[in-house]
Short mmCIF file of C-alpha atoms (C1' of nucleotides) in Angstrom, two decimals:
data_model
loop_
_atom_site.label_atom_id
_atom_site.label_comp_id
_atom_site.label_asym_id
_atom_site.label_seq_id
_atom_site.Cartn_x
_atom_site.Cartn_y
_atom_site.Cartn_z
CA MET N 23 -28.97 -89.81 2.10
CA THR N 24 -30.23 -87.18 -0.27
CA GLY N 25 -29.65 -83.45 -0.34
CA THR N 26 -33.23 -82.90 0.33
CA GLU N 27 -33.28 -85.06 3.45
CA LEU N 28 -30.26 -83.16 4.74
CA MET N 29 -31.77 -79.81 4.05
CA LYS N 30 -34.98 -80.45 6.16
CA SER N 31 -32.81 -81.30 9.15
CA LEU N 32 -31.58 -77.70 9.44
CA PRO N 33 -33.97 -76.41 12.09
CA LYS N 34 -31.56 -73.93 13.70
CA SER N 35 -30.82 -70.56 12.21
CA LYS N 36 -28.97 -69.51 15.35
CA HIS N 37 -25.47 -68.23 15.24
CA ILE N 38 -22.94 -71.08 15.18
CA PRO N 39 -19.79 -70.58 17.24
CA ARG N 40 -16.63 -70.49 15.34
CA ALA N 41 -15.28 -73.09 17.79
CA THR N 42 -18.01 -75.48 16.72
CA ILE N 43 -16.97 -75.08 13.03
CA GLN N 44 -13.31 -75.97 13.95
CA ARG N 45 -14.49 -79.05 16.01
CA LEU N 46 -16.64 -80.20 13.14
CA ALA N 47 -13.56 -80.46 11.04
CA ILE N 48 -12.01 -82.62 13.77
CA TYR N 49 -15.07 -84.81 14.03
CA ILE N 50 -14.98 -85.39 10.26
CA GLN N 51 -11.35 -86.30 10.44
CA VAL N 52 -11.89 -88.82 13.26
CA LEU N 53 -14.96 -90.26 11.66
CA GLU N 54 -13.09 -90.91 8.45
CA THR N 55 -10.53 -92.83 10.43
CA LEU N 56 -13.36 -94.87 11.99
CA VAL N 57 -14.80 -95.62 8.55
CA SER N 58 -11.39 -96.92 7.40
CA GLU N 59 -11.39 -99.13 10.61
CA GLY N 60 -14.76 -100.53 9.72
CA VAL N 61 -16.65 -98.89 12.52
CA GLU N 62 -20.27 -98.35 11.51
CA VAL N 63 -21.80 -96.73 14.58
CA ILE N 64 -20.43 -94.62 17.39
CA SER N 65 -21.95 -92.86 20.25
CA SER N 66 -21.05 -89.38 21.46
CA ASP N 67 -18.90 -90.54 24.34
CA PRO N 68 -16.14 -92.45 22.50
CA LEU N 69 -16.25 -89.91 19.66
CA ALA N 70 -15.65 -87.16 22.18
CA LYS N 71 -12.71 -89.06 23.67
CA ALA N 72 -11.15 -89.52 20.37
CA CYS N 73 -11.51 -85.75 19.68
CA ASP N 74 -10.41 -84.66 23.17
CA VAL N 75 -13.63 -82.87 23.96
CA ASN N 76 -16.69 -83.38 26.23
CA ALA N 77 -19.51 -85.65 25.04
CA SER N 78 -22.13 -83.02 25.55
CA GLN N 79 -20.06 -80.69 23.43
CA VAL N 80 -20.20 -83.21 20.61
CA ARG N 81 -23.97 -83.62 20.84
CA LYS N 82 -24.54 -79.87 21.14
CA ASP N 83 -22.27 -79.19 18.09
CA LEU N 84 -24.08 -81.70 15.99
CA ALA N 85 -27.47 -80.39 17.14
CA TYR N 86 -26.74 -77.01 15.45
CA PHE N 87 -27.11 -78.72 12.15
CA GLY N 88 -29.88 -81.23 12.77
CA GLU N 89 -30.76 -84.53 14.59
CA PHE N 90 -28.36 -87.07 13.23
CA GLY N 91 -28.36 -89.57 16.03
CA VAL N 92 -30.44 -92.46 17.02
CA ARG N 93 -31.43 -92.56 20.78
CA GLY N 94 -30.12 -95.78 22.49
CA VAL N 95 -27.82 -96.41 19.56
CA GLY N 96 -25.54 -93.51 18.50
CA TYR N 97 -24.55 -92.06 15.15
CA TYR N 98 -24.15 -94.00 11.91
CA VAL N 99 -20.63 -92.94 10.92
CA LYS N 100 -20.97 -92.79 7.19
CA SER N 101 -24.30 -90.91 7.23
CA LEU N 102 -22.86 -88.56 9.92
CA ILE N 103 -19.84 -87.74 7.64
CA ALA N 104 -22.32 -87.05 4.77
CA SER N 105 -24.46 -84.81 6.98
CA LEU N 106 -21.46 -82.86 8.37
CA THR N 107 -19.67 -82.38 5.03
CA HIS N 108 -22.96 -81.15 3.70
CA ALA N 109 -23.48 -78.81 6.67
CA LEU N 110 -19.98 -77.33 6.08
CA GLY N 111 -20.53 -76.97 2.34
CA ILE N 112 -17.56 -79.21 1.46
CA ASP N 113 -19.62 -81.89 -0.32
CA ARG N 114 -18.75 -80.27 -3.62
CA GLU N 115 -15.81 -78.98 -5.62
CA TRP N 116 -14.17 -75.65 -4.64
CA ARG N 117 -11.82 -74.13 -7.18
CA THR N 118 -8.77 -72.49 -5.77
CA ALA N 119 -5.80 -70.48 -6.99
CA LEU N 120 -2.36 -70.57 -5.51
CA VAL N 121 -0.13 -67.42 -5.53
CA GLY N 122 3.60 -67.77 -4.98
CA VAL N 123 5.23 -70.87 -6.46
CA GLY N 124 8.13 -71.18 -4.05
CA ASN N 125 9.11 -74.23 -2.01
CA LEU N 126 5.87 -74.16 -0.02
CA GLY N 127 3.69 -73.37 -3.05
CA LYS N 128 5.15 -76.30 -4.93
CA ALA N 129 4.65 -78.56 -1.95
CA MET N 130 0.99 -77.50 -1.92
CA LEU N 131 0.56 -77.98 -5.68
CA ASN N 132 1.99 -81.55 -5.28
CA HIS N 133 -0.17 -82.31 -2.21
CA PRO N 134 -2.63 -84.87 -3.33
CA GLU N 135 -5.15 -84.20 -0.57
CA PHE N 136 -6.25 -80.84 -2.04
CA ARG N 137 -7.88 -82.63 -4.90
CA MET N 138 -9.06 -85.57 -2.74
CA ARG N 139 -10.88 -83.18 -0.46
CA GLY N 140 -12.46 -81.28 -3.27
CA PHE N 141 -10.25 -78.16 -3.09
CA ASN N 142 -8.86 -78.19 -6.57
CA ILE N 143 -5.92 -75.94 -7.24
CA VAL N 144 -6.68 -74.88 -10.88
CA GLY N 145 -4.57 -71.75 -11.05
CA ALA N 146 -0.90 -71.03 -10.10
CA PHE N 147 0.42 -67.52 -10.12
CA ASP N 148 3.81 -65.91 -9.63
CA CYS N 149 5.41 -62.57 -10.49
CA ASP N 150 8.92 -64.03 -11.13
CA PRO N 151 9.49 -64.06 -14.95
CA PHE N 152 11.62 -67.11 -14.45
CA LYS N 153 8.87 -69.06 -12.93
CA ILE N 154 6.08 -67.91 -15.36
CA GLY N 155 5.51 -70.53 -17.95
CA GLU N 156 7.09 -73.41 -15.87
CA THR N 157 4.78 -76.35 -15.36
CA VAL N 158 4.36 -77.64 -11.78
CA HIS N 159 2.36 -80.82 -11.20
CA GLY N 160 0.68 -80.34 -14.58
CA LEU N 161 -0.27 -76.69 -13.94
CA GLU N 162 1.21 -73.84 -15.90
CA VAL N 163 2.47 -70.96 -13.75
CA VAL N 164 0.81 -67.79 -14.94
CA CYS N 165 1.79 -64.12 -14.37
CA THR N 166 0.13 -62.48 -11.45
CA ARG N 167 -1.25 -59.73 -13.58
CA ARG N 168 -3.40 -62.24 -15.46
CA MET N 169 -5.21 -63.34 -12.36
CA LYS N 170 -8.58 -61.67 -12.81
CA GLU N 171 -8.92 -63.13 -16.39
CA LYS N 172 -8.07 -66.64 -14.99
CA VAL N 173 -10.20 -66.38 -11.92
CA ASP N 174 -13.18 -65.50 -14.01
CA GLU N 175 -12.51 -68.12 -16.62
CA LEU N 176 -11.94 -70.96 -14.12
CA GLY N 177 -14.52 -70.10 -11.64
CA ILE N 178 -12.13 -69.67 -8.81
CA GLU N 179 -13.62 -68.67 -5.32
CA ILE N 180 -10.64 -69.29 -2.96
CA GLY N 181 -7.05 -67.97 -3.06
CA ILE N 182 -4.09 -69.51 -1.40
CA ILE N 183 -1.07 -67.22 -0.55
CA THR N 184 2.35 -68.89 -0.32
CA THR N 185 4.45 -65.97 -1.30
CA PRO N 186 7.31 -64.60 0.95
CA THR N 187 5.99 -62.23 3.77
CA GLU N 188 6.72 -59.02 1.90
CA ARG N 189 4.63 -59.94 -1.12
CA ALA N 190 1.60 -61.32 0.74
CA GLN N 191 -0.36 -58.04 0.92
CA ARG N 192 0.08 -57.51 -2.81
CA ALA N 193 -1.02 -61.09 -3.59
CA ALA N 194 -4.02 -60.50 -1.33
CA GLN N 195 -5.00 -57.38 -3.32
CA TYR N 196 -4.76 -59.21 -6.63
CA LEU N 197 -6.91 -61.95 -5.38
CA VAL N 198 -9.50 -59.52 -3.97
CA ASP N 199 -9.48 -57.55 -7.24
CA ALA N 200 -9.94 -60.81 -9.12
CA GLY N 201 -13.08 -61.58 -7.06
CA VAL N 202 -12.24 -64.46 -4.78
CA LYS N 203 -14.46 -64.79 -1.67
CA GLY N 204 -11.89 -66.25 0.68
CA ILE N 205 -8.19 -66.41 1.24
CA LEU N 206 -6.00 -68.97 2.97
CA ASN N 207 -2.83 -67.10 4.01
CA PHE N 208 0.39 -69.10 4.65
CA ALA N 209 2.61 -65.94 4.85
CA PRO N 210 3.44 -65.07 8.41
CA THR N 211 1.79 -61.58 8.29
CA ARG N 212 -1.60 -60.00 8.66
CA ILE N 213 -3.24 -58.97 5.44
CA LYS N 214 -5.80 -56.14 4.91
CA VAL N 215 -8.79 -56.98 2.83
CA PRO N 216 -12.39 -55.74 2.59
CA GLU N 217 -14.97 -56.72 5.22
CA HIS N 218 -16.74 -59.28 3.05
CA ILE N 219 -13.62 -61.33 2.22
CA TYR N 220 -12.84 -64.17 4.61
CA VAL N 221 -9.31 -64.81 5.55
CA GLU N 222 -7.81 -67.82 7.36
CA TYR N 223 -4.24 -67.83 8.59
CA VAL N 224 -1.99 -70.74 8.66
CA ASP N 225 1.00 -69.76 10.81
CA PHE N 226 3.25 -72.55 12.06
CA PHE N 227 5.18 -70.09 14.15
CA HIS N 228 2.13 -69.20 16.17
CA HIS N 229 1.88 -72.93 17.01
CA LEU N 230 5.52 -73.18 17.73
CA TYR N 231 5.28 -70.27 20.16
CA ALA N 232 2.42 -72.01 21.88
CA LEU N 233 4.63 -75.12 22.19
CA ALA N 234 7.52 -73.06 23.48
CA PHE N 235 5.34 -71.31 26.02
CA ASN N 236 3.73 -74.42 27.45
CA ILE N 237 7.12 -76.28 27.62
CA THR N 238 8.75 -73.34 29.37
CA GLN N 239 5.89 -73.11 31.85
CA ASP N 240 6.31 -76.86 32.69
CA ASP N 241 10.05 -76.56 32.98
CA LEU N 242 9.56 -73.80 35.67
CA LYS N 243 7.72 -76.14 37.95
CA MET D 10 16.10 -54.47 29.04
CA THR D 11 17.65 -57.22 31.04
CA GLY D 12 16.37 -60.60 31.89
CA THR D 13 16.23 -59.75 35.48
CA GLU D 14 14.06 -56.74 34.86
CA LEU D 15 11.72 -58.82 32.83
CA MET D 16 11.44 -61.41 35.47
CA LYS D 17 10.38 -59.01 38.15
CA SER D 18 7.47 -57.74 36.03
CA LEU D 19 5.68 -61.11 36.28
CA PRO D 20 3.27 -60.46 39.18
CA LYS D 21 0.52 -62.71 37.96
CA SER D 22 0.55 -66.53 38.41
CA LYS D 23 -3.15 -66.75 37.34
CA HIS D 24 -4.13 -69.01 34.55
CA ILE D 25 -3.46 -67.52 31.15
CA PRO D 26 -6.15 -68.16 28.47
CA ARG D 27 -4.96 -70.12 25.55
CA ALA D 28 -6.60 -67.38 23.38
CA THR D 29 -4.30 -64.84 25.01
CA ILE D 30 -1.17 -66.79 23.93
CA GLN D 31 -2.54 -67.02 20.36
CA ARG D 32 -3.06 -63.21 20.30
CA LEU D 33 0.40 -62.63 21.75
CA ALA D 34 1.86 -64.27 18.71
CA ILE D 35 -0.29 -61.86 16.57
CA TYR D 36 0.79 -58.84 18.55
CA ILE D 37 4.49 -59.78 18.09
CA GLN D 38 3.87 -60.21 14.26
CA VAL D 39 2.30 -56.77 13.97
CA LEU D 40 4.83 -55.12 16.33
CA GLU D 41 7.65 -56.46 14.19
CA THR D 42 6.01 -54.90 11.08
CA LEU D 43 5.81 -51.57 13.01
CA VAL D 44 9.47 -51.74 13.80
CA SER D 45 10.29 -52.17 10.10
CA GLU D 46 8.18 -49.15 9.44
CA GLY D 47 10.09 -47.08 11.97
CA VAL D 48 7.20 -46.71 14.51
CA GLU D 49 8.67 -46.40 17.95
CA VAL D 50 5.64 -46.05 20.27
CA ILE D 51 2.09 -47.40 19.82
CA SER D 52 -0.94 -47.23 22.05
CA SER D 53 -3.38 -50.05 22.61
CA ASP D 54 -5.99 -48.65 20.31
CA PRO D 55 -4.13 -48.65 16.94
CA LEU D 56 -2.38 -51.88 17.90
CA ALA D 57 -5.80 -53.43 18.54
CA LYS D 58 -7.13 -52.19 15.22
CA ALA D 59 -4.08 -53.72 13.44
CA CYS D 60 -4.74 -57.08 15.13
CA ASP D 61 -8.49 -57.04 14.71
CA VAL D 62 -9.25 -57.20 18.46
CA ASN D 63 -10.58 -54.86 21.15
CA ALA D 64 -8.19 -52.34 22.77
CA SER D 65 -9.07 -53.52 26.27
CA GLN D 66 -8.23 -56.99 25.08
CA VAL D 67 -4.78 -55.94 24.13
CA ARG D 68 -4.17 -54.19 27.48
CA LYS D 69 -5.58 -57.16 29.53
CA ASP D 70 -3.55 -59.63 27.56
CA LEU D 71 -0.36 -57.78 28.14
CA ALA D 72 -1.20 -57.20 31.84
CA TYR D 73 -1.03 -60.99 32.32
CA PHE D 74 2.71 -60.66 31.95
CA GLY D 75 3.56 -57.29 33.52
CA GLU D 76 3.09 -53.56 33.08
CA PHE D 77 4.86 -52.75 29.91
CA GLY D 78 3.03 -49.53 29.01
CA VAL D 79 3.45 -45.85 30.00
CA ARG D 80 0.31 -44.00 30.93
CA GLY D 81 -0.46 -41.24 28.58
CA VAL D 82 2.02 -42.45 26.06
CA GLY D 83 1.49 -46.02 25.11
CA TYR D 84 3.99 -49.02 24.62
CA TYR D 85 7.57 -48.69 23.22
CA VAL D 86 7.45 -51.12 20.34
CA LYS D 87 10.91 -52.61 20.64
CA SER D 88 10.77 -53.10 24.37
CA LEU D 89 7.32 -54.65 24.17
CA ILE D 90 8.53 -57.12 21.59
CA ALA D 91 11.44 -57.99 23.95
CA SER D 92 9.05 -58.40 26.85
CA LEU D 93 6.55 -60.55 24.92
CA THR D 94 9.18 -62.88 23.34
CA HIS D 95 10.53 -63.29 26.74
CA ALA D 96 7.11 -64.03 28.19
CA LEU D 97 6.46 -66.72 25.62
CA GLY D 98 9.94 -68.22 26.03
CA ILE D 99 10.94 -67.61 22.45
CA ASP D 100 13.93 -65.34 23.15
CA ARG D 101 16.19 -68.30 22.91
CA GLU D 102 17.14 -71.16 20.57
CA TRP D 103 14.74 -74.17 20.40
CA ARG D 104 16.16 -77.27 18.74
CA THR D 105 13.66 -79.12 16.60
CA ALA D 106 13.67 -82.39 14.56
CA LEU D 107 11.59 -82.95 11.41
CA VAL D 108 10.13 -86.33 10.59
CA GLY D 109 9.06 -87.06 6.99
CA VAL D 110 11.24 -85.59 4.19
CA GLY D 111 8.59 -85.38 1.45
CA ASN D 112 7.51 -82.33 -0.38
CA LEU D 113 6.24 -80.51 2.76
CA GLY D 114 9.09 -81.59 4.81
CA LYS D 115 11.61 -80.34 2.25
CA ALA D 116 9.78 -77.03 1.99
CA MET D 117 10.04 -76.66 5.76
CA LEU D 118 13.80 -77.59 5.79
CA ASN D 119 14.33 -74.88 3.15
CA HIS D 120 12.17 -72.32 5.01
CA PRO D 121 14.55 -69.64 6.25
CA GLU D 122 12.19 -68.37 8.96
CA PHE D 123 12.60 -71.36 11.26
CA ARG D 124 16.23 -70.39 11.94
CA MET D 125 15.43 -66.70 11.90
CA ARG D 126 12.91 -67.20 14.64
CA GLY D 127 15.06 -69.51 16.74
CA PHE D 128 13.43 -72.79 15.91
CA ASN D 129 16.42 -74.46 14.43
CA ILE D 130 15.67 -77.75 12.54
CA VAL D 131 18.74 -79.76 13.45
CA GLY D 132 17.60 -83.26 12.71
CA ALA D 133 15.74 -84.66 9.64
CA PHE D 134 14.35 -88.19 9.78
CA ASP D 135 12.67 -90.60 7.26
CA CYS D 136 12.06 -94.28 7.06
CA ASP D 137 12.49 -94.45 3.34
CA PRO D 138 15.94 -96.11 2.52
CA PHE D 139 16.22 -94.09 -0.68
CA LYS D 140 15.99 -90.87 1.32
CA ILE D 141 18.26 -91.81 4.19
CA GLY D 142 21.72 -90.33 3.50
CA GLU D 143 20.37 -87.63 1.20
CA THR D 144 21.41 -84.09 2.14
CA VAL D 145 18.57 -81.49 2.22
CA HIS D 146 19.47 -77.94 2.85
CA GLY D 147 22.74 -79.04 4.42
CA LEU D 148 21.13 -81.62 6.71
CA GLU D 149 21.63 -85.32 6.35
CA VAL D 150 18.47 -87.36 6.45
CA VAL D 151 18.73 -90.01 9.14
CA CYS D 152 16.85 -93.19 9.67
CA THR D 153 13.88 -92.85 11.94
CA ARG D 154 15.24 -95.67 14.20
CA ARG D 155 18.22 -93.47 15.13
CA MET D 156 15.91 -90.82 16.52
CA LYS D 157 16.55 -91.23 20.22
CA GLU D 158 20.27 -91.23 19.80
CA LYS D 159 20.10 -88.00 17.73
CA VAL D 160 17.58 -86.23 20.02
CA ASP D 161 19.82 -86.74 22.94
CA GLU D 162 22.95 -85.87 21.12
CA LEU D 163 21.52 -82.65 19.62
CA GLY D 164 19.34 -81.51 22.56
CA ILE D 165 16.22 -81.53 20.53
CA GLU D 166 12.95 -80.51 22.48
CA ILE D 167 10.36 -80.21 19.70
CA GLY D 168 9.39 -82.57 16.85
CA ILE D 169 7.78 -81.59 13.58
CA ILE D 170 5.72 -84.29 11.72
CA THR D 171 5.44 -83.92 7.98
CA THR D 172 4.80 -87.56 7.12
CA PRO D 173 1.87 -88.86 5.12
CA THR D 174 -1.25 -89.29 7.26
CA GLU D 175 -0.83 -93.08 7.79
CA ARG D 176 2.73 -92.70 9.22
CA ALA D 177 2.00 -89.77 11.57
CA GLN D 178 1.10 -91.92 14.61
CA ARG D 179 4.39 -93.92 14.29
CA ALA D 180 6.37 -90.78 13.85
CA ALA D 181 4.73 -89.36 17.01
CA GLN D 182 5.59 -92.51 18.86
CA TYR D 183 9.23 -92.32 17.89
CA LEU D 184 9.35 -88.64 18.92
CA VAL D 185 7.83 -89.32 22.25
CA ASP D 186 10.17 -92.27 22.92
CA ALA D 187 13.05 -90.08 22.00
CA GLY D 188 12.04 -87.58 24.68
CA VAL D 189 10.68 -84.48 22.91
CA LYS D 190 8.36 -82.29 24.90
CA GLY D 191 6.21 -80.96 22.14
CA ILE D 192 5.09 -81.85 18.63
CA LEU D 193 3.97 -79.82 15.71
CA ASN D 194 1.86 -82.03 13.54
CA PHE D 195 1.27 -81.19 9.92
CA ALA D 196 -0.41 -84.57 9.07
CA PRO D 197 -4.20 -84.21 8.83
CA THR D 198 -4.87 -86.74 11.61
CA ARG D 199 -5.15 -86.79 15.35
CA ILE D 200 -2.23 -88.37 17.13
CA LYS D 201 -2.24 -90.06 20.61
CA VAL D 202 0.59 -89.09 22.97
CA PRO D 203 0.97 -89.18 26.73
CA GLU D 204 -0.56 -86.41 28.83
CA HIS D 205 2.57 -84.38 29.37
CA ILE D 206 3.44 -84.01 25.69
CA TYR D 207 2.07 -80.94 24.02
CA VAL D 208 0.74 -81.27 20.46
CA GLU D 209 -0.15 -78.48 18.06
CA TYR D 210 -1.96 -79.24 14.86
CA VAL D 211 -1.42 -77.43 11.61
CA ASP D 212 -4.23 -78.50 9.32
CA PHE D 213 -4.89 -76.30 6.30
CA PHE D 214 -8.05 -78.32 5.49
CA HIS D 215 -9.65 -77.24 8.62
CA HIS D 216 -9.09 -73.65 7.61
CA LEU D 217 -10.39 -74.39 4.09
CA TYR D 218 -13.52 -75.87 5.60
CA ALA D 219 -14.03 -72.78 7.67
CA LEU D 220 -13.75 -70.67 4.48
CA ALA D 221 -16.03 -72.97 2.58
CA PHE D 222 -18.64 -72.82 5.36
CA ASN D 223 -18.55 -68.95 5.67
CA ILE D 224 -18.76 -68.45 1.89
CA THR D 225 -21.61 -70.90 1.68
CA GLN D 226 -23.50 -69.13 4.39
CA ASP D 227 -22.93 -65.70 2.63
CA ASP D 228 -24.14 -67.19 -0.69
CA LEU D 229 -27.42 -68.49 0.97
CA LYS D 230 -28.43 -64.89 1.87
"C1'" DT O 30 -4.59 -34.36 29.16
"C1'" DG O 31 -3.96 -39.13 27.33
"C1'" DC O 32 -3.60 -43.66 27.84
"C1'" DT O 33 -2.75 -47.52 30.80
"C1'" DG O 34 -4.19 -51.09 34.18
"C1'" DT O 35 -8.08 -53.31 36.27
"C1'" DG O 36 -12.58 -54.34 39.00
"C1'" DA O 37 -17.08 -55.10 37.48
"C1'" DA O 38 -20.49 -56.16 34.07
"C1'" DG O 39 -21.62 -58.54 30.01
"C1'" DT O 40 -21.55 -62.20 26.79
"C1'" DG O 41 -21.07 -66.60 24.92
"C1'" DC O 42 -19.27 -71.05 25.11
"C1'" DT O 43 -19.09 -75.40 27.78
"C1'" DT O 44 -20.85 -78.72 30.95
"C1'" DC O 45 -24.36 -80.68 33.65
"C1'" DA O 46 -28.36 -83.20 34.22
"C1'" DC O 47 -32.29 -85.25 32.78
"C1'" DA O 48 -36.50 -85.86 29.91
"C1'" DG O 49 -37.62 -88.34 25.92
"C1'" DC O 50 -37.36 -91.68 22.51
"C1'" DG O 51 -35.92 -96.00 19.93
"C1'" DC B 12 -32.09 -99.82 29.00
"C1'" DG B 13 -28.97 -96.72 26.58
"C1'" DC B 14 -27.94 -92.64 24.28
"C1'" DT B 15 -29.57 -88.48 22.20
"C1'" DG B 16 -31.07 -83.74 22.33
"C1'" DT B 17 -31.55 -79.73 25.24
"C1'" DG B 18 -32.91 -76.21 28.94
"C1'" DA B 19 -30.43 -74.55 32.71
"C1'" DA B 20 -26.32 -73.66 35.35
"C1'" DG B 21 -21.61 -72.85 35.37
"C1'" DC B 22 -17.59 -70.88 33.79
"C1'" DA B 23 -14.30 -68.34 31.22
"C1'" DC B 24 -13.29 -64.94 28.16
"C1'" DT B 25 -14.35 -60.23 26.50
"C1'" DT B 26 -15.79 -55.60 26.88
"C1'" DC B 27 -16.89 -51.61 29.55
"C1'" DA B 28 -15.89 -47.88 32.29
"C1'" DC B 29 -13.04 -45.35 35.04
"C1'" DA B 30 -9.48 -44.58 38.67
"C1'" DG B 31 -4.78 -43.55 38.53
"C1'" DC B 32 -0.43 -42.13 36.89
"C1'" DA B 33 2.97 -39.82 33.54
#
DNA sequence: TGCTGTGAAGTGCTTCACAGCG
DNA sequence: CGCTGTGAAGCACTTCACAGCA
């Protein structure tokens, strides 16, 4: 399927719910598993069950981006993956920079899936003089102050913050000043950035809180 | 404030939206920052701004759990934190087990905030014979097959999966069989568990997809 | 007076139900 | 005939607006 074909199947310019985007990521994940199992076609019902959502929800979500299904048949798995990755804008390379080369930062730099999924970490920054110059997974750790220079040079659009909590805001400021368009923040704190910069938070504690709450509720019964 | 006082301020038995629980975690995060800045009282409006939500939303969310505010004044920060952590059930120790001692797993075992926030990682499991017996951050890595024994012995209620994608389902099965009540899954795949087990997913790629989508949309304009 | 707590109104996402097409 | 795509209905969360209390 070509890019042109994909483009013409974008009839909607309506606002797309954030929840839909989140589910799209799940659909892609499940569809990739299906490919590895040799499944070629799937209808909305089993796909929905595998994703823990309603079948109408699946069809409606997909319909925001085009008509990908075949009536009476279902969706061709591989072509649907292609359509969805295109719709999300992840069918290309995204260059990212990581700030904060601690335990978590190193784990991310060594994580093979970033490259596999097109989110190349091409810059690693830290403000600790003992870490600067060190090579982690083939990448030289550079001083935070040289961020703008590197971001421009390498065409970096997304920043990943893996600093300790107290240095997250400063890392965010450096990334914003360097001109990134989005930030993935692993530090367990809110960061302040200008309106036009997108921030996504990865906070395991929020998820642990949700687990604790649900388990506690159950135990009360 | 005592536990008894907190209990009596739970007048609602209505269903609490999941979104509310997620925001509660944010409120606690921001309130903790306020404490460290020496702020003693805050009203819903500035708290809402700091959390990027509507002030009514804050008041309604808090009202699910009791009446914590003082009219004409606002909320006492420290006492509100106490009330909210109690409401979520995180004002106690939760014992957790980690499965998969790779890069990410080690980063988690070395992450000081787990203990700080009461989510003690007291068991570390792996199926790799070269890793079994190794000590990571003072914890001995134990064979996955001994999970039930250890979970019972240590009173573990929550499992954390940091295995590679393909071993996540097996890890989940071991955890379920061992009797945990909730699972935090870092592997980028859906896992199948019985109805009564809670699962939370931490998937950075989903967040990166959202960033990529938003940035792409902006660039189109 | 100032800010909370909350019924009522508003909004947007989800689910239903079925027309329409392969 | 089976399954998609979609208007309409349903439902849940969010925001408004103000009564009520410190």
